[in-house]
Amino acid sequence: MQPQSPHGGYPCSSPGSPGGASSFSYHPHQYSLEYNQSMTLSKAEAREWQHTTARIDTFVEKGSQDDSQLPSGDISKGHWKRSSERSNCSNSKCRKKFGPLYLRKHHCRKCGGVFCGQCLQFRCHLSPLAEYDPSGKLYQVCEICYNADTQTIGKVRELTKLFCTARSKFQAQVNSNALVQGNPTKTILKQECARLVDGYRRDALSHTPDPQDQADNSKPKSGGLFGFGILTPKILIPKTSIPKLPTSRSIKGIPDWQKPTTWMSEGTECKVCDTPFGRLDKYHNCRICGRLVCLKCSHKKLLLYVPDACDRDRLGNQPRWAIIAIVGCPEVEPDKHVYLRVCHPCREKLETLQVEAYYESLQEADDTADCMARMIHMHRNIVAVQQKLDAALPEYKQLIDGMEIEPESPKSLPSQRSNMQLLAKHQGDLSDNFTKFVVMVSRLKKLKPQSSTQLKLVKSLISCKFGFYSENMYEFRQLKRRLAQISPPEILQEIQEMVDSEAINSACLCIGQLAFESLHLCTKYEMDVQLSLAIKGAAEVCEADLKENVDMRGKEAWEEHKEALDVFIKTQLGERKRWYVRPSRSRSSYYGKSYVSNYLMRRSEEIVGQIYLQLRTRCADRQFEKSKEALTELKDTLEGVAKSQEANSQLPWQ
């Protein structure tokens, strides 16, 4: 007999451990045994989360497009009502009278009606033919068109059910072949265990015990799980207690729910050791793969059970499975249980599956709280950027309204340098804030929802942010087009040159500071400097474009500008201590350079992506092409290295 552990449990072994015993002892009050039905997403929910992360990637890709990359075709105007024939707003609840100065006329892009600006505050996705189109552009529509139901054009034939049926048949054949060959995958093992648990719930739990079963309960039981503990004295259990359910040794034979589809009724040799069966030899069937095996190659170690009453608040009341004497199994034998025979190959794979699921359940308990905390932190950062956009857009609109002139007036404006600089500053700041918004929303895909509730919450948050970006970016682009219509070409060119100059200057500062920080960390922790050299190469390309821009404008000498850049970076790293890459000190001291290298790679990928997005959205399409190409190559390189690190290592901080 094995001694009882000091924690009140019994020794559990891990697969492959010498002697079958391990120093690890499971305590039921410390961790949850919900490893088979832990708080993880189902397959459908996992696919739904993958689809959501793909939507985020598409959102980031569209957010990097400038106005020149947008479709040039506008919506059809042939169905618009003549504005000259309408003197009042078409909204029956409004009916305001239009005026040349105080109330302008606007058209609904869907129905073509004439409304005031207040009645056209709704947005809807439309095609170039003014039809409802989920993939179309956002246009201003009236309230009636906004609330109208979309129409489906044409006939749609649903082939999903036919495809799912064909795939199920094919997958069943593949699973059957894997079971017959004795090489089931983890998916097949989970399906077979779910089949046994479901059959146990339907058949065994509905069985009415006979008097003989109740009499068996009055026999003494061992004090430890599965006969490992110290024997207890004989205790008479009253008949009103919960009886033990019948096992597979029923008079009626093996129940059908225990038989897999690959069940073998006859055979001449063991399918594991190839030993021929003698006339007096007993052979058995594995309840997982259904193959015939001898007594030496199988054992009753698969436990199907229902948690006891004292554990149901923590584990629930649904049946579950476990391999006995392995970490993750119940500490004591449950009242309602049944043992099933499995062959040694299936048992070893089930043990591995059980141990992996057990440790995953321990990590998931921390990930559940961590997911909510990270989501709240990300949401606060996104809301801060939203508030900046909400405050900046009206100011930008007021500046453009101040420049608007009458259509019959000559299209010329006095040269006001301060106004152009202010417009350029607001336009650049708005572009930067929109880029920050896209980057912060893209961070939501790093969350790991642990339940369907968290998945719905994250999806709702993402949809809300997508809607905010679509509406405000549409208004920002409309204001830029309006500015292009009312301003002379020379003023627009001057404003764009200011924005381009600020964009390349900001990109050069950020990538240069990142190069210094990466080189500092690589030197401090004695890591490979290839990453810092790659970032330095991109920084040199951006610096060359900046030098060309400064020389072209001719307002400042390059040497003075370069010296100002160096002073600014030194101030950022020295006095202000505004570092882009700040690895955790505790994790750096505990995990060493493996953690620092991984963190530096992921953080550099995020910063380079943000610099690239800002340069793409602020500058003209053909401006600074070399810098954009260098940042694209660096971004792709960092993404590839980060994915390979994530696939090849399971780090505790990931």
XYZ file of N, CA, C and O in Angstrom, residues 257-408:
608
model
N -23.777 1.116 -25.358
C -23.144 2.431 -25.331
C -21.653 2.355 -25.069
O -20.930 3.341 -25.292
N -21.159 1.214 -24.584
C -19.731 1.041 -24.370
C -19.002 0.573 -25.618
O -17.777 0.555 -25.645
N -19.716 0.199 -26.654
C -19.103 -0.365 -27.852
C -18.916 0.721 -28.905
O -19.880 1.342 -29.343
N -17.677 0.942 -29.331
C -17.457 1.893 -30.428
C -17.867 1.273 -31.762
O -18.199 0.090 -31.844
N -17.827 2.054 -32.805
C -18.208 1.557 -34.132
C -17.225 0.527 -34.668
O -17.570 -0.245 -35.561
N -16.008 0.505 -34.128
C -14.985 -0.448 -34.589
C -14.893 -1.664 -33.663
O -13.839 -2.305 -33.602
N -15.964 -1.987 -32.977
C -15.958 -3.102 -32.023
C -15.695 -4.419 -32.749
O -16.327 -4.730 -33.751
N -14.734 -5.211 -32.227
C -14.395 -6.517 -32.796
C -15.013 -7.610 -31.943
O -14.753 -7.675 -30.735
N -15.807 -8.473 -32.564
C -16.459 -9.569 -31.839
C -15.601 -10.812 -31.782
O -15.682 -11.588 -30.823
N -14.799 -11.057 -32.794
C -13.983 -12.265 -32.851
C -12.576 -11.913 -33.281
O -12.351 -10.921 -33.979
N -11.630 -12.797 -32.886
C -10.246 -12.616 -33.261
C -9.397 -13.773 -32.778
O -9.789 -14.535 -31.886
N -8.232 -13.906 -33.347
C -7.343 -15.018 -33.007
C -6.109 -14.583 -32.239
O -5.394 -15.416 -31.697
N -5.815 -13.280 -32.187
C -4.606 -12.812 -31.513
C -4.839 -11.410 -30.963
O -5.760 -10.696 -31.377
N -3.990 -11.049 -30.006
C -4.056 -9.710 -29.410
C -3.567 -8.683 -30.423
O -2.522 -8.873 -31.058
N -4.294 -7.597 -30.568
C -3.946 -6.579 -31.543
C -2.828 -5.660 -31.064
O -2.369 -4.814 -31.830
N -2.372 -5.832 -29.819
C -1.291 -5.003 -29.297
C 0.028 -5.759 -29.302
O 1.025 -5.278 -29.841
N 0.056 -6.966 -28.689
C 1.298 -7.743 -28.602
C 1.364 -8.884 -29.601
O 2.365 -9.621 -29.632
N 0.295 -9.107 -30.389
C 0.236 -10.162 -31.416
C 0.351 -11.566 -30.829
O 0.745 -12.506 -31.532
N 0.013 -11.714 -29.548
C 0.044 -13.046 -28.935
C -1.227 -13.800 -29.307
O -2.335 -13.294 -29.116
N -1.117 -15.048 -29.838
C -2.335 -15.803 -30.209
C -3.142 -16.152 -28.958
O -2.598 -16.423 -27.885
N -4.454 -16.153 -29.096
C -5.338 -16.523 -28.005
C -5.441 -18.041 -27.924
O -5.632 -18.730 -28.944
N -5.285 -18.587 -26.692
C -5.507 -20.017 -26.477
C -6.976 -20.306 -26.213
O -7.818 -19.412 -26.105
N -7.270 -21.570 -26.075
C -8.662 -21.948 -25.841
C -9.165 -21.475 -24.482
O -10.339 -21.154 -24.325
N -8.273 -21.435 -23.509
C -8.674 -21.030 -22.167
C -8.350 -19.569 -21.873
O -8.641 -19.086 -20.773
N -7.712 -18.898 -22.821
C -7.358 -17.496 -22.598
C -8.591 -16.602 -22.740
O -9.460 -16.849 -23.590
N -8.623 -15.580 -21.894
C -9.697 -14.606 -21.979
C -9.209 -13.383 -22.757
O -8.101 -12.919 -22.560
N -10.027 -12.931 -23.620
C -9.697 -11.721 -24.364
C -10.777 -10.673 -24.091
O -11.909 -10.984 -23.748
N -10.373 -9.424 -24.246
C -11.233 -8.300 -23.893
C -11.224 -7.276 -25.022
O -10.352 -7.294 -25.899
N -12.165 -6.380 -24.948
C -12.261 -5.290 -25.925
C -11.954 -3.961 -25.255
O -12.433 -3.683 -24.155
N -11.153 -3.150 -25.949
C -10.901 -1.783 -25.498
C -12.144 -0.953 -25.775
O -12.702 -0.995 -26.877
N -12.567 -0.169 -24.766
C -13.779 0.626 -24.927
C -13.545 1.895 -25.742
O -14.501 2.590 -26.077
N -12.294 2.163 -26.121
C -11.986 3.323 -26.940
C -11.844 2.942 -28.404
O -12.537 3.480 -29.272
N -10.948 2.003 -28.690
C -10.707 1.614 -30.084
C -11.486 0.376 -30.496
O -11.596 0.096 -31.696
N -12.002 -0.410 -29.531
C -12.794 -1.587 -29.846
C -11.993 -2.802 -30.235
O -12.583 -3.841 -30.588
N -10.657 -2.748 -30.195
C -9.843 -3.886 -30.619
C -9.811 -4.964 -29.540
O -9.978 -4.684 -28.348
N -9.544 -6.202 -29.971
C -9.388 -7.333 -29.061
C -7.974 -7.328 -28.497
O -6.995 -7.264 -29.248
N -7.862 -7.398 -27.176
C -6.564 -7.377 -26.513
C -6.574 -8.443 -25.419
O -7.631 -8.873 -24.933
N -5.378 -8.846 -25.028
C -5.252 -9.826 -23.960
C -5.316 -9.127 -22.605
O -5.371 -7.897 -22.514
N -5.261 -9.930 -21.539
C -5.375 -9.381 -20.192
C -4.168 -8.525 -19.826
O -4.290 -7.529 -19.119
N -2.975 -8.905 -20.328
C -1.772 -8.148 -19.992
C -1.732 -6.785 -20.682
O -1.093 -5.858 -20.174
N -2.373 -6.681 -21.824
C -2.313 -5.442 -22.611
C -3.502 -4.523 -22.358
O -3.745 -3.589 -23.144
N -4.242 -4.764 -21.299
C -5.389 -3.912 -20.992
C -5.576 -3.857 -19.483
O -5.063 -4.698 -18.745
N -6.326 -2.832 -19.060
C -6.581 -2.671 -17.635
C -7.792 -1.781 -17.461
O -8.069 -0.909 -18.287
N -8.502 -1.991 -16.357
C -9.669 -1.171 -16.060
C -9.218 0.099 -15.341
O -9.294 0.207 -14.120
N -8.797 1.071 -16.133
C -8.325 2.330 -15.558
C -9.095 3.539 -16.059
O -8.807 4.662 -15.645
N -10.070 3.330 -16.928
C -10.897 4.442 -17.381
C -12.113 4.552 -16.468
O -12.927 3.633 -16.389
N -12.213 5.660 -15.756
C -13.267 5.880 -14.772
C -14.301 6.853 -15.324
O -13.958 7.962 -15.750
N -15.560 6.427 -15.322
C -16.686 7.313 -15.592
C -17.404 7.535 -14.273
O -17.751 6.569 -13.586
N -17.663 8.775 -13.930
C -18.202 9.052 -12.599
C -19.029 10.331 -12.620
O -18.967 11.140 -13.562
N -19.782 10.487 -11.549
C -20.532 11.714 -11.290
C -19.975 12.314 -10.013
O -19.805 11.597 -9.017
N -19.660 13.609 -10.008
C -19.100 14.203 -8.783
C -20.039 14.024 -7.597
O -21.268 14.043 -7.733
N -19.447 13.820 -6.436
C -20.243 13.674 -5.218
C -20.944 14.984 -4.876
O -20.629 16.051 -5.407
N -21.899 14.887 -3.956
C -22.709 16.056 -3.595
C -21.856 17.192 -3.042
O -22.137 18.369 -3.274
N -20.793 16.854 -2.323
C -19.952 17.894 -1.727
C -19.127 18.638 -2.774
O -18.604 19.723 -2.496
N -18.972 18.066 -3.965
C -18.160 18.684 -5.011
C -18.979 19.269 -6.147
O -18.407 19.810 -7.097
N -20.311 19.151 -6.081
C -21.108 19.584 -7.228
C -21.163 21.096 -7.378
O -21.357 21.589 -8.492
N -21.025 21.825 -6.277
C -20.992 23.272 -6.407
C -19.782 23.731 -7.199
O -19.822 24.752 -7.891
N -18.718 22.965 -7.117
C -17.480 23.325 -7.800
C -17.341 22.653 -9.153
O -16.808 23.236 -10.099
N -17.826 21.421 -9.273
C -17.633 20.643 -10.498
C -18.897 20.450 -11.312
O -18.817 20.024 -12.460
N -20.063 20.738 -10.743
C -21.305 20.476 -11.449
C -21.782 19.057 -11.193
O -21.169 18.270 -10.458
N -22.886 18.696 -11.822
C -23.478 17.373 -11.613
C -23.471 16.517 -12.862
O -24.170 15.514 -12.932
N -22.680 16.905 -13.876
C -22.618 16.134 -15.111
C -21.510 15.081 -15.026
O -20.463 15.313 -14.415
N -21.728 13.907 -15.649
C -20.689 12.869 -15.639
C -19.428 13.330 -16.364
O -19.469 14.212 -17.210
N -18.328 12.693 -16.058
C -17.048 13.009 -16.671
C -16.172 11.761 -16.654
O -16.532 10.748 -16.064
N -15.012 11.847 -17.298
C -14.119 10.696 -17.363
C -12.759 11.070 -16.779
O -12.392 12.240 -16.688
N -11.993 10.051 -16.414
C -10.646 10.255 -15.895
C -9.909 8.926 -15.925
O -10.518 7.854 -15.818
N -8.596 8.995 -16.084
C -7.713 7.831 -15.935
C -7.215 7.838 -14.503
O -6.667 8.838 -14.022
N -7.394 6.739 -13.797
C -7.080 6.707 -12.375
C -5.577 6.748 -12.152
O -4.782 6.374 -13.026
N -5.201 7.227 -10.959
C -3.805 7.322 -10.515
C -2.983 8.257 -11.384
O -1.763 8.146 -11.447
N -3.652 9.195 -12.076
C -2.977 10.193 -12.898
C -3.454 11.565 -12.432
O -4.609 11.735 -12.031
N -2.565 12.538 -12.483
C -2.912 13.874 -12.042
C -4.155 14.352 -12.788
O -4.263 14.240 -13.997
N -5.122 14.851 -12.009
C -6.389 15.293 -12.573
C -7.537 14.357 -12.270
O -8.683 14.686 -12.574
N -7.261 13.197 -11.666
C -8.335 12.267 -11.333
C -8.922 12.632 -9.959
O -8.315 13.386 -9.201
N -10.111 12.122 -9.615
C -10.676 12.400 -8.284
C -9.782 11.863 -7.179
O -9.084 10.852 -7.339
N -9.805 12.534 -6.042
C -8.951 12.107 -4.925
C -9.481 10.833 -4.275
O -8.695 9.959 -3.895
N -10.790 10.725 -4.152
C -11.403 9.526 -3.575
C -12.414 8.995 -4.568
O -12.884 9.700 -5.453
N -12.729 7.733 -4.410
C -13.650 7.080 -5.338
C -15.048 7.665 -5.189
O -15.627 7.646 -4.105
N -15.633 8.201 -6.262
C -16.982 8.776 -6.156
C -18.024 7.701 -5.877
O -17.812 6.504 -6.114
N -19.169 8.135 -5.370
C -20.250 7.192 -5.078
C -20.827 6.602 -6.354
O -21.127 5.407 -6.410
N -20.995 7.409 -7.363
C -21.530 6.937 -8.640
C -20.380 6.858 -9.630
O -19.825 7.877 -10.028
N -20.053 5.658 -10.035
C -18.912 5.479 -10.926
C -19.016 4.134 -11.625
O -19.809 3.265 -11.235
N -18.185 3.961 -12.636
C -18.037 2.692 -13.327
C -16.646 2.675 -13.952
O -16.143 3.697 -14.423
N -15.998 1.515 -13.919
C -14.671 1.344 -14.499
C -14.806 0.642 -15.847
O -15.551 -0.333 -15.987
N -14.043 1.113 -16.828
C -14.049 0.525 -18.157
C -12.635 0.122 -18.535
O -11.654 0.736 -18.103
N -12.556 -0.904 -19.364
C -11.260 -1.436 -19.770
C -10.770 -0.727 -21.036
O -11.536 -0.516 -21.987
N -9.505 -0.373 -21.033
C -8.867 0.240 -22.192
C -7.529 -0.451 -22.422
O -6.903 -0.960 -21.478
N -7.088 -0.464 -23.662
C -5.793 -1.053 -23.978
C -4.680 -0.086 -23.574
O -4.911 1.105 -23.346
N -3.474 -0.587 -23.518
C -2.349 0.232 -23.073
C -2.057 1.406 -24.001
O -1.794 2.518 -23.524
N -2.063 1.234 -25.351
C -1.817 2.411 -26.207
C -2.844 3.520 -26.015
O -2.478 4.702 -25.933
N -4.123 3.150 -25.930
C -5.152 4.172 -25.716
C -5.024 4.802 -24.332
O -5.253 6.006 -24.167
N -4.665 3.993 -23.339
C -4.522 4.533 -21.987
C -3.394 5.555 -21.927
O -3.534 6.612 -21.286
N -2.273 5.269 -22.581
C -1.153 6.212 -22.560
C -1.528 7.538 -23.223
O -1.176 8.619 -22.730
N -2.275 7.464 -24.311
C -2.684 8.705 -24.981
C -3.721 9.463 -24.160
O -3.714 10.700 -24.130
N -4.594 8.736 -23.491
C -5.563 9.400 -22.624
C -4.878 10.051 -21.435
O -5.306 11.119 -20.970
N -3.837 9.420 -20.907
C -3.092 10.028 -19.809
C -2.457 11.348 -20.236
O -2.527 12.351 -19.514
N -1.838 11.340 -21.426
C -1.242 12.572 -21.931
C -2.298 13.655 -22.121
O -2.097 14.824 -21.758
N -3.433 13.260 -22.669
C -4.520 14.212 -22.876
C -5.039 14.756 -21.554
O -5.331 15.954 -21.423
N -5.138 13.894 -20.547
C -5.647 14.314 -19.247
C -4.687 15.270 -18.554
O -5.112 16.274 -17.975
N -3.401 14.977 -18.602
C -2.413 15.842 -17.953
C -2.371 17.209 -18.637
O -2.338 18.254 -17.978
N -2.387 17.225 -19.975
C -2.372 18.496 -20.693
C -3.614 19.325 -20.363
O -3.530 20.530 -20.127
N -4.773 18.657 -20.354
C -6.012 19.383 -20.051
C -6.017 19.891 -18.614
O -6.561 20.970 -18.331
N -5.415 19.146 -17.709
C -5.387 19.565 -16.311
C -4.577 20.846 -16.138
O -5.027 21.802 -15.498
N -3.372 20.868 -16.707
C -2.539 22.055 -16.564
C -3.107 23.237 -17.351
O -2.913 24.392 -16.956
N -3.798 22.962 -18.438
C -4.473 24.041 -19.162
C -5.575 24.657 -18.304
O -5.806 25.867 -18.341
N -6.274 23.799 -17.542
C -7.339 24.329 -16.680
C -6.777 25.235 -15.588
O -7.413 26.218 -15.202
N -5.573 24.918 -15.094
C -4.950 25.786 -14.101
C -4.587 27.144 -14.703
O -4.758 28.181 -14.070
N -4.101 27.113 -15.964
C -3.744 28.363 -16.623
C -4.980 29.169 -16.983
O -4.981 30.402 -16.936
N -6.069 28.468 -17.341
C -7.293 29.157 -17.753
C -7.928 29.917 -16.593
O -8.579 30.946 -16.794
N -7.756 29.408 -15.380
C -8.308 30.116 -14.228
C -7.688 31.501 -14.084
O -8.360 32.474 -13.735
N -6.378 31.601 -14.398
C -5.718 32.904 -14.365
C -6.038 33.725 -15.608
O -6.156 34.946 -15.549
N -6.175 33.029 -16.772
C -6.446 33.742 -18.015
C -7.817 34.390 -18.011
O -8.031 35.417 -18.664
N -8.790 33.786 -17.294
C -10.138 34.355 -17.272
C -10.130 35.748 -16.663
O -10.686 36.698 -17.219
N -9.494 35.869 -15.494
C -9.400 37.189 -14.869
C -8.476 38.108 -15.659
O -8.729 39.313 -15.779
N -7.408 37.536 -16.229
C -6.464 38.343 -16.986
C -7.119 38.901 -18.240
O -6.848 40.032 -18.639
N -7.976 38.138 -18.898
C -8.652 38.593 -20.114
C -9.529 39.802 -19.821
O -9.504 40.794 -20.561
N -10.296 39.748 -18.746
C -11.170 40.869 -18.395
C -10.350 42.109 -18.030
O -10.682 43.230 -18.444
N -9.279 41.920 -17.265
C -8.457 43.065 -16.861
C -7.801 43.721 -18.075
O -7.775 44.954 -18.196
N -7.278 42.899 -18.990
C -6.646 43.444 -20.194
C -7.669 44.139 -21.080
O -7.382 45.187 -21.672
N -8.865 43.572 -21.186
C -9.895 44.182 -22.023
C -10.317 45.545 -21.465
O -10.503 46.504 -22.221
N -10.448 45.644 -20.145
C -10.807 46.925 -19.532
C -9.706 47.956 -19.763
O -9.978 49.125 -20.094
N -8.455 47.524 -19.617
C -7.337 48.445 -19.839
C -7.292 48.915 -21.292
O -7.111 50.122 -21.563
N -7.475 47.997 -22.243
C -7.475 48.378 -23.658
C -8.633 49.310 -23.985
O -8.488 50.264 -24.759
N -9.798 49.031 -23.391
C -10.961 49.869 -23.668
C -10.738 51.294 -23.170
O -11.142 52.266 -23.837
N -10.097 51.455 -22.029
C -9.823 52.794 -21.521
C -8.886 53.550 -22.455
O -9.086 54.752 -22.703
N -7.880 52.878 -22.986
C -6.971 53.544 -23.923
C -7.688 53.937 -25.210
O -7.443 55.018 -25.767
N -8.577 53.070 -25.689
C -9.321 53.387 -26.914
C -10.259 54.558 -26.676
O -10.400 55.446 -27.528
N -10.913 54.593 -25.520
C -11.837 55.690 -25.211
C -11.077 57.020 -25.135
O -11.603 58.068 -25.552
N -9.846 56.991 -24.641
C -9.054 58.225 -24.578
C -8.799 58.781 -25.980
O -8.884 60.000 -26.208
N -8.509 57.903 -26.936
C -8.307 58.347 -28.318
C -9.631 58.814 -28.927
O -9.676 59.783 -29.691
N -10.723 58.115 -28.609
C -12.031 58.530 -29.107
C -12.364 59.946 -28.657
O -12.909 60.748 -29.432
N -12.071 60.272 -27.422
C -12.356 61.609 -26.916
C -11.545 62.670 -27.665
O -12.050 63.770 -27.942
N -10.313 62.352 -28.016
C -9.511 63.291 -28.800
C -10.107 63.494 -30.184
O -10.151 64.625 -30.700
N -10.582 62.410 -30.810
C -11.195 62.529 -32.130
C -12.499 63.318 -32.063
O -12.784 64.149 -32.942
N -13.297 63.058 -31.034
C -14.561 63.787 -30.892
C -14.330 65.286 -30.701
O -15.162 66.104 -31.112
N -13.227 65.641 -30.067
C -12.929 67.063 -29.847
C -12.269 67.708 -31.060
O -12.472 68.898 -31.333
N -11.472 66.946 -31.824
C -10.704 67.527 -32.933
C -11.523 67.676 -34.209
O -11.312 68.622 -34.976
N -12.445 66.766 -34.473
C -13.216 66.838 -35.717
C -14.051 68.119 -35.814
O -14.052 68.776 -36.868
N -14.786 68.521 -34.783
C -15.522 69.794 -34.892
C -14.614 71.003 -35.109
O -14.972 71.931 -35.847
N -13.439 71.016 -34.497
C -12.507 72.122 -34.701
C -12.008 72.152 -36.143
O -11.897 73.227 -36.750
N -11.712 70.983 -36.680
C -11.281 70.907 -38.080
C -12.398 71.375 -39.010
O -12.144 72.076 -40.005
N -13.625 71.038 -38.698
C -14.772 71.458 -39.505
C -14.960 72.976 -39.427
O -15.276 73.629 -40.432
N -14.762 73.565 -38.262
C -14.895 75.009 -38.123
C -13.839 75.756 -38.935
O -14.121 76.796 -39.538
N -12.625 75.219 -38.970
C -11.579 75.840 -39.782
C -11.939 75.824 -41.262
O -11.716 76.803 -41.984
N -12.491 74.706 -41.718
C -12.875 74.613 -43.130
C -14.068 75.511 -43.420
O -14.141 76.160 -44.480
N -15.014 75.583 -42.476
C -16.160 76.479 -42.658
C -15.708 77.934 -42.758
O -16.301 78.736 -43.501
N -14.672 78.297 -42.033
C -14.174 79.665 -42.094
C -13.523 80.011 -43.413
O -13.407 81.185 -43.767
N -13.082 78.996 -44.163
C -12.447 79.231 -45.460
C -13.433 79.167 -46.615
O -13.087 79.482 -47.747
N -14.692 78.713 -46.347
C -15.652 78.510 -47.434
C -16.084 79.855 -48.006
O -16.334 80.823 -47.275
N -16.202 79.921 -49.331
C -16.619 81.126 -50.038
C -17.800 80.796 -50.909
O -18.125 79.626 -51.139
N -18.480 81.800 -51.394
C -19.647 81.603 -52.231
C -19.230 81.036 -53.589
O -18.141 81.341 -54.105
N -20.140 80.261 -54.241
C -19.775 79.669 -55.525
C -19.499 80.702 -56.608
O -18.681 80.474 -57.498
N -20.188 81.857 -56.585
C -20.000 82.837 -57.650
C -18.769 83.722 -57.421
O -18.386 84.496 -58.287
